[in-house]
Short mmCIF file of C-alpha atoms and ligand atoms in Angstrom, two decimals:
data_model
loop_
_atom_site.label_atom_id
_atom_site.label_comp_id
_atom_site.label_asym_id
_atom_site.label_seq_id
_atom_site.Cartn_x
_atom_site.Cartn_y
_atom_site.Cartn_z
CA UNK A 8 16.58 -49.51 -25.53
CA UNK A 9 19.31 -47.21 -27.00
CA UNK A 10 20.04 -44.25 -25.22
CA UNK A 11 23.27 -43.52 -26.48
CA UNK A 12 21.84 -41.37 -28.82
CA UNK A 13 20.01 -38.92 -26.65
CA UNK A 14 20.72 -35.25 -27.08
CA UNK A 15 23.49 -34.16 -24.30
CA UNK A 16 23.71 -30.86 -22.64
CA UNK A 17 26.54 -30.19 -24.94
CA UNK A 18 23.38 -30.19 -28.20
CA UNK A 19 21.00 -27.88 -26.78
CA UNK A 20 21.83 -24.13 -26.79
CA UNK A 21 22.66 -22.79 -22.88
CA UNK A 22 24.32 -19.82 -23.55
CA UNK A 23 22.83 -17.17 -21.07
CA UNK A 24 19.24 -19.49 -20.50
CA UNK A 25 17.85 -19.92 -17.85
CA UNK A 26 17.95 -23.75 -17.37
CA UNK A 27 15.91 -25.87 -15.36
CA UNK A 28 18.54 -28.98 -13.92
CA UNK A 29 16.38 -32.00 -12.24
CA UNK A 30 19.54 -33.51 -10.37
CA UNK A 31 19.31 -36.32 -7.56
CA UNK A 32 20.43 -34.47 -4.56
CA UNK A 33 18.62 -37.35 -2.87
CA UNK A 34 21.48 -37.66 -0.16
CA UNK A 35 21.88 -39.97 2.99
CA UNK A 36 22.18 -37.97 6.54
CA UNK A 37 24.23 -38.77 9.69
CA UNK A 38 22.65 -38.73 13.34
CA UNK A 39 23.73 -35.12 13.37
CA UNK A 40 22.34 -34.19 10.65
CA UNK A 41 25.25 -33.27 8.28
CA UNK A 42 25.45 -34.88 4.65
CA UNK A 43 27.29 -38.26 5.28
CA UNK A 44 27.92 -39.05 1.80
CA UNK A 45 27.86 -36.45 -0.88
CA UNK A 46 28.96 -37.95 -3.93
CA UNK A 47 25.67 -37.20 -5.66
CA UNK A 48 25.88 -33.61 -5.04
CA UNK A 49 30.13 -33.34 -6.44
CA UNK A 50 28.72 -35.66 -9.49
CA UNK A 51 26.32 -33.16 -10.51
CA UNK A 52 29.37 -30.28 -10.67
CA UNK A 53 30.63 -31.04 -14.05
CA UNK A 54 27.38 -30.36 -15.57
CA UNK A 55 26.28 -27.15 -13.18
CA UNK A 56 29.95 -25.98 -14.48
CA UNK A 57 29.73 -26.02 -17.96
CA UNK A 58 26.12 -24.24 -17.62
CA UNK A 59 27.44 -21.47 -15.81
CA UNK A 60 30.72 -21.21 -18.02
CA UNK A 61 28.41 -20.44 -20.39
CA UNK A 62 26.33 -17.74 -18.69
CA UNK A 63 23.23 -19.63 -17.96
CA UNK A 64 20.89 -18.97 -14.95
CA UNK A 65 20.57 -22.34 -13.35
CA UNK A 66 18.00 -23.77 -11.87
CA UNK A 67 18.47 -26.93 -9.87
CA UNK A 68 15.85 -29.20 -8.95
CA UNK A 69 15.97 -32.34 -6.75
CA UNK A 70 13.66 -34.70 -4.46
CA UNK A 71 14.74 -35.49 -1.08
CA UNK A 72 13.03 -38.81 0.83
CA UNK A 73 9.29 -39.15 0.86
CA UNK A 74 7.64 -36.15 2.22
CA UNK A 75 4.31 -37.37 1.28
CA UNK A 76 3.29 -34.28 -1.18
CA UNK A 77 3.70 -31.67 1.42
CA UNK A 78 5.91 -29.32 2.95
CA UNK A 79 7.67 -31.24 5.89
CA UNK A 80 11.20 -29.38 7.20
CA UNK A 81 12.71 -32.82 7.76
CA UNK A 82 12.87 -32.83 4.15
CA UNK A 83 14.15 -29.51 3.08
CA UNK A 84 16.69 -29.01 0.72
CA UNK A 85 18.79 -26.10 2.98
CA UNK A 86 21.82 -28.67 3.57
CA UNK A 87 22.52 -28.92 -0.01
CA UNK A 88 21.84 -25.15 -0.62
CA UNK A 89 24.08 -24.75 1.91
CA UNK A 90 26.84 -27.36 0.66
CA UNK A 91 26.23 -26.21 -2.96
CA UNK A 92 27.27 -22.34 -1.51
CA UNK A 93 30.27 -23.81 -0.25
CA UNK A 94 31.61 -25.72 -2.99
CA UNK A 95 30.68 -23.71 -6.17
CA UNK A 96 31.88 -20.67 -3.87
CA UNK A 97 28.72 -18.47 -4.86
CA UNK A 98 25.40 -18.00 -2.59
CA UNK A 99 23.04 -20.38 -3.92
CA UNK A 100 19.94 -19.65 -2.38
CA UNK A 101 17.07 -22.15 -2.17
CA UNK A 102 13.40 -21.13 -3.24
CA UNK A 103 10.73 -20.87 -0.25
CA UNK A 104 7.84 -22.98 -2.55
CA UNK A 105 8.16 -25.27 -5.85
CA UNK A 106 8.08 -23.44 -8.62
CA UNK A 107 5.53 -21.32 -7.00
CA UNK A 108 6.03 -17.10 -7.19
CA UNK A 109 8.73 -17.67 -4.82
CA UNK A 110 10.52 -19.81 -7.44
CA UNK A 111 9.81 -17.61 -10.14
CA UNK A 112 10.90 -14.29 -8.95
CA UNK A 113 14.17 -15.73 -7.45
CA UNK A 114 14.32 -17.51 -11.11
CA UNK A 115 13.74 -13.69 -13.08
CA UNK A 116 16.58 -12.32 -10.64
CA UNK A 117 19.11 -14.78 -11.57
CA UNK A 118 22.37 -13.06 -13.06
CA UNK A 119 24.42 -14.57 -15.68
CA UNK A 120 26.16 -17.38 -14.16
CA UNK A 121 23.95 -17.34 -10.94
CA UNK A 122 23.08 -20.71 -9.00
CA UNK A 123 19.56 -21.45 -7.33
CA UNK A 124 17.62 -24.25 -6.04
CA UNK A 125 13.98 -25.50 -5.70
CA UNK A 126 13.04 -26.70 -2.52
CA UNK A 127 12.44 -30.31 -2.52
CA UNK A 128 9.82 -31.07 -5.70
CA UNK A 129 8.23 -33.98 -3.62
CA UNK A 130 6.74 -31.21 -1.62
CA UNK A 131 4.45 -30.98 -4.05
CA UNK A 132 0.92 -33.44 -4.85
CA UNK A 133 1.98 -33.43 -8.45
CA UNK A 134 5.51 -34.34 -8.54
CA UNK A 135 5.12 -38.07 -8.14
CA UNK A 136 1.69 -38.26 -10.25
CA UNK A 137 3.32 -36.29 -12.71
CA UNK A 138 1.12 -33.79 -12.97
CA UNK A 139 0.40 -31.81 -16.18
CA UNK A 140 -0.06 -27.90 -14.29
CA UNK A 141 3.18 -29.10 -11.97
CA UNK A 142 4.65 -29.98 -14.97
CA UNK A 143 4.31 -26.49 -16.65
CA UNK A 144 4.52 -24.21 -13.59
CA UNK A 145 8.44 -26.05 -13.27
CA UNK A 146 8.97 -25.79 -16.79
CA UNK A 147 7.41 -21.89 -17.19
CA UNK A 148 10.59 -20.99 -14.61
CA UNK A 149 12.99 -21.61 -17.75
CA UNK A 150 13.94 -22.17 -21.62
CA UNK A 151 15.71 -25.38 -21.33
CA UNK A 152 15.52 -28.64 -19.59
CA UNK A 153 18.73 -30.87 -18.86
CA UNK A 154 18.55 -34.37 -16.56
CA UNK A 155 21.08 -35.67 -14.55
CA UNK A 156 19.27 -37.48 -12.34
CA UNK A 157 20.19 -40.62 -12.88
CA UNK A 158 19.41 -42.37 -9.92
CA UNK A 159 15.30 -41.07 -10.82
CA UNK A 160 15.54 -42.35 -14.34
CA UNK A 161 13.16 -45.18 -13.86
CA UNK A 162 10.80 -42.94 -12.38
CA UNK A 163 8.41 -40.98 -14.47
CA UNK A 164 7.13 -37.65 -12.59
CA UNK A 165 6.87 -34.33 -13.29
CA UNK A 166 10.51 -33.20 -12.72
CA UNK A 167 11.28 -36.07 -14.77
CA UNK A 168 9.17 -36.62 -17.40
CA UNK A 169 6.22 -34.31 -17.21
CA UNK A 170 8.52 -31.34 -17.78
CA UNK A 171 9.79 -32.36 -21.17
CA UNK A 172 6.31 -31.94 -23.03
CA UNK A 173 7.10 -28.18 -22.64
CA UNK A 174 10.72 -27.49 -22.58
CA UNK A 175 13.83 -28.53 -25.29
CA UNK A 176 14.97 -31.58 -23.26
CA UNK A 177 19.09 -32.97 -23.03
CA UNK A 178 21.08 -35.05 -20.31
CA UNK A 179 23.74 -34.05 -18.12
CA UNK A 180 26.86 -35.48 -17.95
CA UNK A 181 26.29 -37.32 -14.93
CA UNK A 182 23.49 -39.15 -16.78
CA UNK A 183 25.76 -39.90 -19.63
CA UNK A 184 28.39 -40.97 -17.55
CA UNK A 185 26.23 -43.54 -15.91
CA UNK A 186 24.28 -44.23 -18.68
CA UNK A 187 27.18 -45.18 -21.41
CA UNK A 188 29.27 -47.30 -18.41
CA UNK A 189 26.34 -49.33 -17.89
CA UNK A 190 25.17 -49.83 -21.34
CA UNK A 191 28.84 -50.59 -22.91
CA UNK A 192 29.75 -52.89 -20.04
CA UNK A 193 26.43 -54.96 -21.08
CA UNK A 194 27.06 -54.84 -24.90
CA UNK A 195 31.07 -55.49 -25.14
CA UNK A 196 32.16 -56.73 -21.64
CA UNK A 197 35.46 -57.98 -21.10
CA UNK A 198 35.61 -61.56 -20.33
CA UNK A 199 35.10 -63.04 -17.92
CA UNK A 200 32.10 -61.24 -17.36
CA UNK A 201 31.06 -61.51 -13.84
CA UNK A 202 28.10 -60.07 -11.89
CA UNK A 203 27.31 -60.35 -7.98
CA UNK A 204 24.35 -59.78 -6.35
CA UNK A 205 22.86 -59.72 -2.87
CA UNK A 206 20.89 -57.39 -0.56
CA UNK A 207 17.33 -58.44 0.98
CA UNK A 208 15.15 -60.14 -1.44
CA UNK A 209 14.70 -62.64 -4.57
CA UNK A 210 11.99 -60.60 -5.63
CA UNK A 211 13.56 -57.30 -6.24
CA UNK A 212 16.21 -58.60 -8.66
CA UNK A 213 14.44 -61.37 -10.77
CA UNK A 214 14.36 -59.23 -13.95
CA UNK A 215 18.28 -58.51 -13.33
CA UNK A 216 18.58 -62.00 -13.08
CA UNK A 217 17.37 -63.21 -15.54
CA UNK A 218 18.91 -60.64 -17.91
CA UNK A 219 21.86 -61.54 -16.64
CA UNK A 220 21.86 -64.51 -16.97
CA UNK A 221 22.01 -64.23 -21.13
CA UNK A 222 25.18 -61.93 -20.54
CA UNK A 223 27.13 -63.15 -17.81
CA UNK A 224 30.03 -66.40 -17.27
CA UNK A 225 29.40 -66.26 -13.51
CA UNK A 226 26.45 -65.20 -11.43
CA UNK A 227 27.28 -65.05 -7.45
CA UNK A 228 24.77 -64.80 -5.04
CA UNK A 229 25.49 -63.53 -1.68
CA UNK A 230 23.01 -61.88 1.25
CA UNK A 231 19.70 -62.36 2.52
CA UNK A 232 18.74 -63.58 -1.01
CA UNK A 233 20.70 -66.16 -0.88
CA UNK A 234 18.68 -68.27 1.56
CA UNK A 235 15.65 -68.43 -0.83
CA UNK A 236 18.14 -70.25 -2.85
CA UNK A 237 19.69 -72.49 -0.17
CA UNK A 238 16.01 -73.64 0.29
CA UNK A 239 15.12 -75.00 -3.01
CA UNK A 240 18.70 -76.96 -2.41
CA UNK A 241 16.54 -78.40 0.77
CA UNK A 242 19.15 -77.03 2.83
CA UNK A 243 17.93 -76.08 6.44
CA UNK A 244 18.29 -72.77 6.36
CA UNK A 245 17.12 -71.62 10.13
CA UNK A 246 15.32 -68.50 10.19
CA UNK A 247 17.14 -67.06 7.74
CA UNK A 248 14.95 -64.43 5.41
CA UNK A 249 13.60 -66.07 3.24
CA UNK A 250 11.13 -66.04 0.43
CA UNK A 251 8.64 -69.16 0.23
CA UNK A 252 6.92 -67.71 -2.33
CA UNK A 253 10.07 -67.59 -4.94
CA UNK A 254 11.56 -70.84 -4.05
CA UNK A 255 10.45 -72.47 -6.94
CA UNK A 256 11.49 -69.91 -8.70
CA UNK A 257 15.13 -69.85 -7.39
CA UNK A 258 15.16 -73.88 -8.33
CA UNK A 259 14.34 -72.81 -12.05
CA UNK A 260 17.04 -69.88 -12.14
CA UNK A 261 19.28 -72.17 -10.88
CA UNK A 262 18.22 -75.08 -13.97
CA UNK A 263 18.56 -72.41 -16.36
CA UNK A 264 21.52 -71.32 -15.42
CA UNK A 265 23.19 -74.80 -15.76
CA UNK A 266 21.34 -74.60 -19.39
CA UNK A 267 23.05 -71.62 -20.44
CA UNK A 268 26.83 -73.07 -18.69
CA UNK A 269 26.79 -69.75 -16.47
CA UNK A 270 28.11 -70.54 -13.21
CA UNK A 271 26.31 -70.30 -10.70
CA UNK A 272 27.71 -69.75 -6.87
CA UNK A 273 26.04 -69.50 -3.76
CA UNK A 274 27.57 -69.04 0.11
CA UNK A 275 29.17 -72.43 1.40
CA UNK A 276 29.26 -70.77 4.96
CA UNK A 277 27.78 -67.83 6.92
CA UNK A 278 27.98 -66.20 10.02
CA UNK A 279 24.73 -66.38 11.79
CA UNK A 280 23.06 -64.78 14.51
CA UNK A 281 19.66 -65.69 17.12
CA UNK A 282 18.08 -62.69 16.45
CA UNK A 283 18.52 -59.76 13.68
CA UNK A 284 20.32 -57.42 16.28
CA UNK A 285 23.83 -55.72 15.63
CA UNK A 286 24.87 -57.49 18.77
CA UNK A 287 23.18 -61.07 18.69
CA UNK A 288 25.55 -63.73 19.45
CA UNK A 289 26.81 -65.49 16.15
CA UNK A 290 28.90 -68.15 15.18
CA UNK A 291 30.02 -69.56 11.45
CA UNK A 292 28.21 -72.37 10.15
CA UNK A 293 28.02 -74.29 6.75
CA UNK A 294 25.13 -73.81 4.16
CA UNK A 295 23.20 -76.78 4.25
CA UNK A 296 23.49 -76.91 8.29
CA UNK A 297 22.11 -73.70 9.68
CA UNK A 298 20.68 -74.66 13.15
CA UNK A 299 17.17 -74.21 14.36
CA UNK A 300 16.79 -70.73 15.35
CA UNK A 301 19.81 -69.28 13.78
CA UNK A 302 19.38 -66.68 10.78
CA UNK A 303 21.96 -66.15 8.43
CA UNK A 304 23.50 -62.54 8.54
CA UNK A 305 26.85 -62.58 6.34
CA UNK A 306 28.94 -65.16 4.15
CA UNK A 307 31.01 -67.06 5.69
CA UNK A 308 35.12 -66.71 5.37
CA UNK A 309 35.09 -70.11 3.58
CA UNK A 310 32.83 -68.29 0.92
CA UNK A 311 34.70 -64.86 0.99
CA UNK A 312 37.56 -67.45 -0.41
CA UNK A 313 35.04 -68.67 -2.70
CA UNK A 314 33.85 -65.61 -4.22
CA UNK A 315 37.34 -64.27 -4.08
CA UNK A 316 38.52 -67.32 -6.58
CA UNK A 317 35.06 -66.88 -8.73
CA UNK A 318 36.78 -62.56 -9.77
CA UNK A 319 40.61 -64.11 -9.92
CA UNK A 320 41.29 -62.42 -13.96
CA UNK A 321 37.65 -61.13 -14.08
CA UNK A 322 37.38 -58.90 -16.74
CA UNK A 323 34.41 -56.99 -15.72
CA UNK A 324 32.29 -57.74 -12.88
CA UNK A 325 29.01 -55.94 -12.07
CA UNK A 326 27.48 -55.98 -8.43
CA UNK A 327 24.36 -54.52 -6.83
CA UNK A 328 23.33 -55.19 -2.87
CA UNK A 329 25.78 -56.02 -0.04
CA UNK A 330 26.32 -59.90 1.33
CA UNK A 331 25.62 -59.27 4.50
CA UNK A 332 23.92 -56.79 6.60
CA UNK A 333 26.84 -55.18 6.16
CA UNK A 334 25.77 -52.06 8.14
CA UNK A 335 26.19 -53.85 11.33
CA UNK A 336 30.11 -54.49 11.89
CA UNK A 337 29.80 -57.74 12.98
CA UNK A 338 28.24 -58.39 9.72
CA UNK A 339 30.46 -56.85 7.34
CA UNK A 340 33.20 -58.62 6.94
CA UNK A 341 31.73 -60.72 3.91
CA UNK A 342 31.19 -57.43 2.09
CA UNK A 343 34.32 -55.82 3.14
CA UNK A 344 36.29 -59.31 1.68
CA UNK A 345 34.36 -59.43 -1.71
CA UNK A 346 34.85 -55.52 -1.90
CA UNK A 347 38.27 -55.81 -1.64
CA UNK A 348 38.77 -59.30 -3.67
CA UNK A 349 36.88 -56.96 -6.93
CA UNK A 350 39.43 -54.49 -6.18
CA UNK A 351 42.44 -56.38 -6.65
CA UNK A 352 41.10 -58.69 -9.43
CA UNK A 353 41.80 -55.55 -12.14
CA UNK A 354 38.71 -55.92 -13.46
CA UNK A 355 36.53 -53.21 -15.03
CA UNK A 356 34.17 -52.97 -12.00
CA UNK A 357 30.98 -51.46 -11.43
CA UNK A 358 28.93 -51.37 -8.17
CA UNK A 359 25.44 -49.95 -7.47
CA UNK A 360 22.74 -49.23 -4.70
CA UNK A 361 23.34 -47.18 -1.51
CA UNK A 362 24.41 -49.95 0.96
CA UNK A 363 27.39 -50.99 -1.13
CA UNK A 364 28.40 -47.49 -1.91
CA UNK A 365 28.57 -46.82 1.89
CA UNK A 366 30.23 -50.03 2.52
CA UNK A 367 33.09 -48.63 -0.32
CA UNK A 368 33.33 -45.57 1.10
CA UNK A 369 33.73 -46.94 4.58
CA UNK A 370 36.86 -49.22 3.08
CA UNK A 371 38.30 -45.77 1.44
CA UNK A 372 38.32 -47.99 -1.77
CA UNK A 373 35.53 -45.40 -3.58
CA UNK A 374 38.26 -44.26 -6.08
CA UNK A 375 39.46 -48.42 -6.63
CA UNK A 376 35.77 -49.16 -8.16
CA UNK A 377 35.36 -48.23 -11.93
CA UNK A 378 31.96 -46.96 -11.21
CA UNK A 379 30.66 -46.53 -8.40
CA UNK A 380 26.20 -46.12 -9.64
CA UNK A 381 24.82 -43.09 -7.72
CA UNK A 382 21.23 -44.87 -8.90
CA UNK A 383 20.87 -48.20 -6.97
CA UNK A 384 17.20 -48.95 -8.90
CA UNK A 385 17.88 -46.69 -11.63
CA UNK A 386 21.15 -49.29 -12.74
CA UNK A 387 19.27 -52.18 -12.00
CA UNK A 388 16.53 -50.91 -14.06
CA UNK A 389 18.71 -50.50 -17.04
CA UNK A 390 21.09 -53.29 -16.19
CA UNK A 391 17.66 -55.57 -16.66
CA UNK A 392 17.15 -53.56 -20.14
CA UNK A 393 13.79 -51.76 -18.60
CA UNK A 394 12.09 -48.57 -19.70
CA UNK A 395 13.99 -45.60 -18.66
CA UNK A 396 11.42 -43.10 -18.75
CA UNK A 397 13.45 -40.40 -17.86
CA UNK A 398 15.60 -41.13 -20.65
CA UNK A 399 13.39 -42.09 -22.99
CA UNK A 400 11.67 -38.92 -23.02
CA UNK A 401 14.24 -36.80 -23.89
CA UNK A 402 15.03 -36.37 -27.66
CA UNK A 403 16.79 -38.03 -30.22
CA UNK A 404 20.30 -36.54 -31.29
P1 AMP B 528 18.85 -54.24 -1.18
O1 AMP B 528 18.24 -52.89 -0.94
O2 AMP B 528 17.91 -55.25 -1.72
O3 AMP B 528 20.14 -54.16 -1.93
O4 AMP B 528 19.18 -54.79 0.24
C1 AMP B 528 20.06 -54.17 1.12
C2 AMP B 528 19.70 -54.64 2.50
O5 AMP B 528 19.81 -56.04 2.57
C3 AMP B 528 20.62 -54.08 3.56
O6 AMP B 528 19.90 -53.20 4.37
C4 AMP B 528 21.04 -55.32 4.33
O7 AMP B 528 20.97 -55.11 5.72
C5 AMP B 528 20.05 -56.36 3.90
N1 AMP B 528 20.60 -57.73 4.03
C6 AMP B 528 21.71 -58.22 3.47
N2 AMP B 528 21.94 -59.49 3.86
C7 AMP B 528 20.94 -59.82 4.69
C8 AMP B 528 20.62 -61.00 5.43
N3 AMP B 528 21.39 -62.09 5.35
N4 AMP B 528 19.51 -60.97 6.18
C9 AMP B 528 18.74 -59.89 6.25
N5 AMP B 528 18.99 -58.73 5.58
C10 AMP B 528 20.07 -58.70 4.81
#
């Protein structure tokens, strides 16, 4: 799939439209409430800014969580509106429906220049089912479409997709952004080409495996994942997560990639726990001798060395999903060490999904990362060389 080519913001005319924006101002919250990480929300500025140095009437759009199709205030969009006023310095004020008559005569009373936004589109049955009438009532509110909602690429709904059948359709910068780092690390990496992955499951990241494994000189495996591997070794593996269901096909990833001469590296330690609590009692063990009742939680320092030695004069390394449940501080040392270990190996790096983000942030290392992937599925998606639909749909240059 080439999307390279796709029309940009910058070859669709703006000047003084009123443009519809889908953005992903699908942002994590703190116990309090407030916005913990808004990176998503400062990504999307470049593009809101050339709109409105042009003199277009924008119209944001975004989802936020899974309200279910209906209005639910646990969901509303009122802390971005409100973080949106504060950093573009202007009121922007947030629409009482979707694209309903509230929506449309806040949309007519836009000035040149002048910043709105939807409340959340998931609010409404259609969104997700991408719904033809949803699709038109958001696109009747303007005269031009631009995504930059990367991280809902791979999903095709009405703010998405639906809405390009009736509008002239671009991307954003933000989308370009993540969409030619991705793609051009894939096609012309700089060797050695590594790629780590961990996070839950197996079975979420089979296609990315397997995709990378035609691309890549080493494939690490860290986190919960890792056990499903660890099994088909006929390692004891406690009662660490694992997937029975995929073991045979861990044994055949594993085969293939000795076929193909990637390497292939999995944890030779972990820290373990007796229960999946932030404060279980845990202890460091080695892989193929994780005690009865003991579940495996984080790699193990022996492997942080490991993995460290597998990026020494990496040229470009690609990870998605922590190694560890790396949210839990006793757990996060594993991620913390191979966070830091991609940092100082000078490679071109490139890290995706939520978890790891947080887990960069948390180090203060977000502006050591290349590219830091404000789409966790959307990158996998694309780095396994899927359908983008909302890419896809938008036109040709
Ligand atoms: P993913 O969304 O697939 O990238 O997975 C991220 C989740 O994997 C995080 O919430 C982690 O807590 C979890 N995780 C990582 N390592 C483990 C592990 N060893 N056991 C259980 N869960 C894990």
């Amino acid at each position: 799939m080439n999307y390279l080519n796709k029309k940009t913001i910058e070859d669709v005319d703006v000047y003084n439209k009123r443009v519809l924006m889908r953005c992903d101002f699908n942002v994590p919250f703190d116990e309090t409430g407030q916005i913990s990480d808004t990176r998503r929300i400062t990504e999307s500025l470049k593009s809101i800014g050339y709109l409105t140095d042009r003199k277009a009437r924008v119209i944001l759009c975004s989802h936020l969580g899974r309200p279910g199709g209906k209005f639910n205030s646990k969901f509303s969009l009122r802390p971005v509106a409100n973080y949106l006023s504060e950093i573009l310095k202007k009121d922007v004020k947030l629409s009482g429906d979707v694209a309903g008559s509230n929506s449309k005569n806040l949309a007519l009373s836009l000035n040149e220049g002048d910043v709105m936004l939807l409340e959340n589109v998931r609010f409404h049955r259609g969104e997700e089912k991408n719904d033809a009438e949803f699709s038109k009532q958001l696109a009747s509110l303007a005269e031009v479409f631009i995504n930059d909602a990367f991280g809902t690429a791979h999903r095709a709904h009405a703010s998405t997709v639906g809405v390009t059948e009736y509008l002239p359709s671009a991307c954003g910068y933000l989308m370009l952004k993540e969409v030619s780092t991705i793609t051009k690390a894939l096609r012309e990496p700089k060797r050695p080409f590594v790629a780590i992955l961990g996070g839950a499951k197996v079975s979420d990241k089979i296609g990315v495996i397997h995709s990378l494994l035609e691309k890549v000189d080493t494939l690490v495996i860290g986190g919960g994942m890792a056990y499903t591997f660890m099994n088909a070794l006929g390692y004891s593996i406690g009662t660490s997560i694992c997937e029975n269901d995929k073991v045979s096909l861990a044994a055949d990833i594993m085969a293939s990639a000795k076929d193909k001469l990637v390497k292939f590296i999995i944890p030779v330690d972990n820290r373990v726990g007796t229960e999946y609590s932030p404060n279980t009692e845990f202890k460091t063990v080695q892989s193929d001798s994780i005690p009865e009742g003991w579940m495996g939680l984080d790699i193990g320092p022996k492997t942080e060395v490991l993995f460290k030695e597998a990026l020494n004069g990496a040229g470009t390394v690609i990870w998605n999903g922590p190694m560890g449940v790396a949210e839990w501080e006793k757990f996060s040392n594993g991620t913390f060490a191979v966070i830091k270990a991609v940092v100082e190996s000078d490679a071109f790096s490139i890290i995706g999904g939520g978890d790891l983000a947080a887990a960069v942030k948390k180090l203060g290392y977000a502006e050591k990362v290349s590219h830091i992937s404000t789409g966790g599925g959307a990158s996998l998606a694309l780095l396994e060389g899927k359908d983008l639909p909302g890419l896809t749909c938008l036109s040709d240059k």
